[in-house]
Short mmCIF file of C-alpha atoms in Angstrom, two decimals:
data_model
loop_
_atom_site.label_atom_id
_atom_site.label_comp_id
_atom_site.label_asym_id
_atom_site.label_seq_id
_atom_site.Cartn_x
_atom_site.Cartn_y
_atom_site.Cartn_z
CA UNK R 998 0.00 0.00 0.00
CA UNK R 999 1.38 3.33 -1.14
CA UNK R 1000 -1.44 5.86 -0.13
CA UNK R 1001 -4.51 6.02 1.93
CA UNK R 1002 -7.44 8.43 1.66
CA UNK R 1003 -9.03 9.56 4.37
CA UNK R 1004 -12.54 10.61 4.17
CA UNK R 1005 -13.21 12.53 7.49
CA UNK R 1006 -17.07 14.61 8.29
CA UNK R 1007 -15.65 18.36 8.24
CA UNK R 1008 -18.69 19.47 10.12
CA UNK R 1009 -17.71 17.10 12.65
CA UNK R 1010 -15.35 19.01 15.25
CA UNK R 1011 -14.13 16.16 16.07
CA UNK R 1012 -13.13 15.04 12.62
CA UNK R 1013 -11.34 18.18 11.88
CA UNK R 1014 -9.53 17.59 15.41
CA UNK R 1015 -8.30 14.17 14.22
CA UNK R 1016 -7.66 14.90 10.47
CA UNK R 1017 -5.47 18.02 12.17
CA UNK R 1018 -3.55 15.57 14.67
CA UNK R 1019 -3.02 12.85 11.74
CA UNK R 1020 -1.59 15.45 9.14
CA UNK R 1021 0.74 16.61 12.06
CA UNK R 1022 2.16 12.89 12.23
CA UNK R 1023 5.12 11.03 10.80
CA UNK R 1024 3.71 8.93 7.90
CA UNK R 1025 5.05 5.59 6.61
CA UNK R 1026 2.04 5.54 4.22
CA UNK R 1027 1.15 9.25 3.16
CA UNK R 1028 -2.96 10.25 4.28
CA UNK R 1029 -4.89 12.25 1.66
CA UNK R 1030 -7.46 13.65 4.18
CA UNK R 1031 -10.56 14.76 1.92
CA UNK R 1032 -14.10 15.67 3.13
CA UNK R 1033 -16.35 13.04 3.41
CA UNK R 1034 -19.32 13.42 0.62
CA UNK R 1035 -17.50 16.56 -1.05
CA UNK R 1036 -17.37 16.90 -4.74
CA UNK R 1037 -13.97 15.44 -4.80
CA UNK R 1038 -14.67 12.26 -2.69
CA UNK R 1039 -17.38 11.48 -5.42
CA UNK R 1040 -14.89 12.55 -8.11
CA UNK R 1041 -12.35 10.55 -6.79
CA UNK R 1042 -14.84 7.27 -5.64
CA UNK R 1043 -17.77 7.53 -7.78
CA UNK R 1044 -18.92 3.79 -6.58
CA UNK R 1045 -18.97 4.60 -3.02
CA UNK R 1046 -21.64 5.18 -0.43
CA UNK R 1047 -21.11 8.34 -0.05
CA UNK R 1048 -23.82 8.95 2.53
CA UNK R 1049 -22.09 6.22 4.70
CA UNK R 1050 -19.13 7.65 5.32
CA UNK R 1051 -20.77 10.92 6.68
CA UNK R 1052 -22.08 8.13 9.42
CA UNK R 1053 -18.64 6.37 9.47
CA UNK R 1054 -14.95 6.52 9.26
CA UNK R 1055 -13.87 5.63 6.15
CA UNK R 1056 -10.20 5.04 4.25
CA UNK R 1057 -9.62 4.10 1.08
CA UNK R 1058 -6.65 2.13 -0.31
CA UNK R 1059 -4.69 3.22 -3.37
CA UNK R 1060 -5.97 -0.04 -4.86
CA UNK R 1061 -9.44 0.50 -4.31
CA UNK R 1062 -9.60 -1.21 -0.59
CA UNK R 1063 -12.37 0.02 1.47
CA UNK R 1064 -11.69 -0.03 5.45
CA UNK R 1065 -14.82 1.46 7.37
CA UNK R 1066 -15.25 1.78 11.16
CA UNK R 1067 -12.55 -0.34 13.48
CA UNK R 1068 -10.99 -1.12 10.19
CA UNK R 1069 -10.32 2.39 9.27
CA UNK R 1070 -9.14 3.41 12.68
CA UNK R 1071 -6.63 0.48 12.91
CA UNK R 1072 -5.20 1.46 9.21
CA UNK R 1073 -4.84 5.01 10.12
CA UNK R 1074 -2.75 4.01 12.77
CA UNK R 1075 -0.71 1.93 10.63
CA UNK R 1076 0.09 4.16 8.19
CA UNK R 1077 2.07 6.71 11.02
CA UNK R 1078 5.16 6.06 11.94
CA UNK R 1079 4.98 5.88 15.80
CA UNK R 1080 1.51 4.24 15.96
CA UNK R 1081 2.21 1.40 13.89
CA UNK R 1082 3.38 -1.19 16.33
CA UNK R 1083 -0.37 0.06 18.30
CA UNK R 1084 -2.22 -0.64 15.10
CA UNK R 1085 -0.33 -3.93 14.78
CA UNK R 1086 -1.83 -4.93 18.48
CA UNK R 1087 -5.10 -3.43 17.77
CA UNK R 1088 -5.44 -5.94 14.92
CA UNK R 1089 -5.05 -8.64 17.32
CA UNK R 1090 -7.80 -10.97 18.78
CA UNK R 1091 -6.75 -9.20 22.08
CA UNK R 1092 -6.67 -5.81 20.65
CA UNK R 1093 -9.56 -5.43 18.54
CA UNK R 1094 -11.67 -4.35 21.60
CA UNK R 1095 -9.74 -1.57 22.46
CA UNK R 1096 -10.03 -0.50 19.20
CA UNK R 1097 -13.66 -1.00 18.93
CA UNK R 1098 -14.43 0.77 22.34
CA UNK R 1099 -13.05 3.46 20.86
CA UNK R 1100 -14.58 3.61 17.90
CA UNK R 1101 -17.64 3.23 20.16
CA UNK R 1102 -16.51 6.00 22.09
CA UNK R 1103 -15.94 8.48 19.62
CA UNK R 1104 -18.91 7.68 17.52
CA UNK R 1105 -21.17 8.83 21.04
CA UNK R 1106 -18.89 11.94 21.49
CA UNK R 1107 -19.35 12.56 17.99
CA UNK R 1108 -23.43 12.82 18.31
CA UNK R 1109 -22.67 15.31 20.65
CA UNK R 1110 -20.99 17.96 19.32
CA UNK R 1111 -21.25 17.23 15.50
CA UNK R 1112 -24.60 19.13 15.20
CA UNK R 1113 -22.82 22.41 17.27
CA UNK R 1114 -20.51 22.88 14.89
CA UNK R 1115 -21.46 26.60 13.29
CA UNK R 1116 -19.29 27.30 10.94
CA UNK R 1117 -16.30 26.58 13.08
CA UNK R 1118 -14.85 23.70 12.00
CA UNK R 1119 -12.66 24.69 9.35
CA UNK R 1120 -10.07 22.51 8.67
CA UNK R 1121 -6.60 23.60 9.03
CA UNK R 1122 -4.53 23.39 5.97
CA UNK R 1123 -1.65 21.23 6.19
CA UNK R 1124 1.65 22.68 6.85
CA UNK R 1125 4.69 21.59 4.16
#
């Protein structure tokens, strides 16, 4: 795997929070971090659900590989330099529900504060 894209909710404070902190990380695998449902998700994935991935995190490999949910978190992970011996655990039988808790957990702090968003969740451009 060469490249992941990362379709994150950018009226999701939240979201914006964690595409900012994953943009600010060492990558192994470089993250394309595109709004989830924008004109250039459906450009770029015309066969996707795109009202899914407003509900769900969502990455897509650079061969057409479609991680949602625990899936997508774990990859993420992967792909950074300093997270990917985590993600390797987190794919484990013993891992996985760690990393479905908090999915779980995010998911219920995203009902929360998604709809309060305002205007205010403009995502930060990333810094080269």
């Amino acid at each position: 795997m060469r490249r992941l894209t990362v379709l994150y909710d950018a009226d999701c404070p939240l979201c914006v929070h964690l595409r900012a902190w994953l943009i600010r990380q060492p990558q192994l695998v470089p993250l394309d971090m595109v709004p989830a449902a924008s004109a250039e998700a459906r450009r770029r994935f015309p066969g996707l659900d795109h009202a899914s991935t407003l509900k769900e995190i969502t990455v897509i490999g650079d061969r057409g590989q479609v991680y949602r949910s625990t899936a997508a978190l774990i990859v993420c992970l992967w792909a950074l330099a300093e997270h990917r011996p985590r993600a390797n655990w987190l794919a484990t039988p013993a891992g996985t529900p760690f990393a479905r808790v908090s999915i779980l957990a995010a998911a219920k702090y995203r009902a929360r504060t998604a709809a309060s968003c305002d205007g205010a969740c403009e995502a930060p451009a990333p810094s080269d």
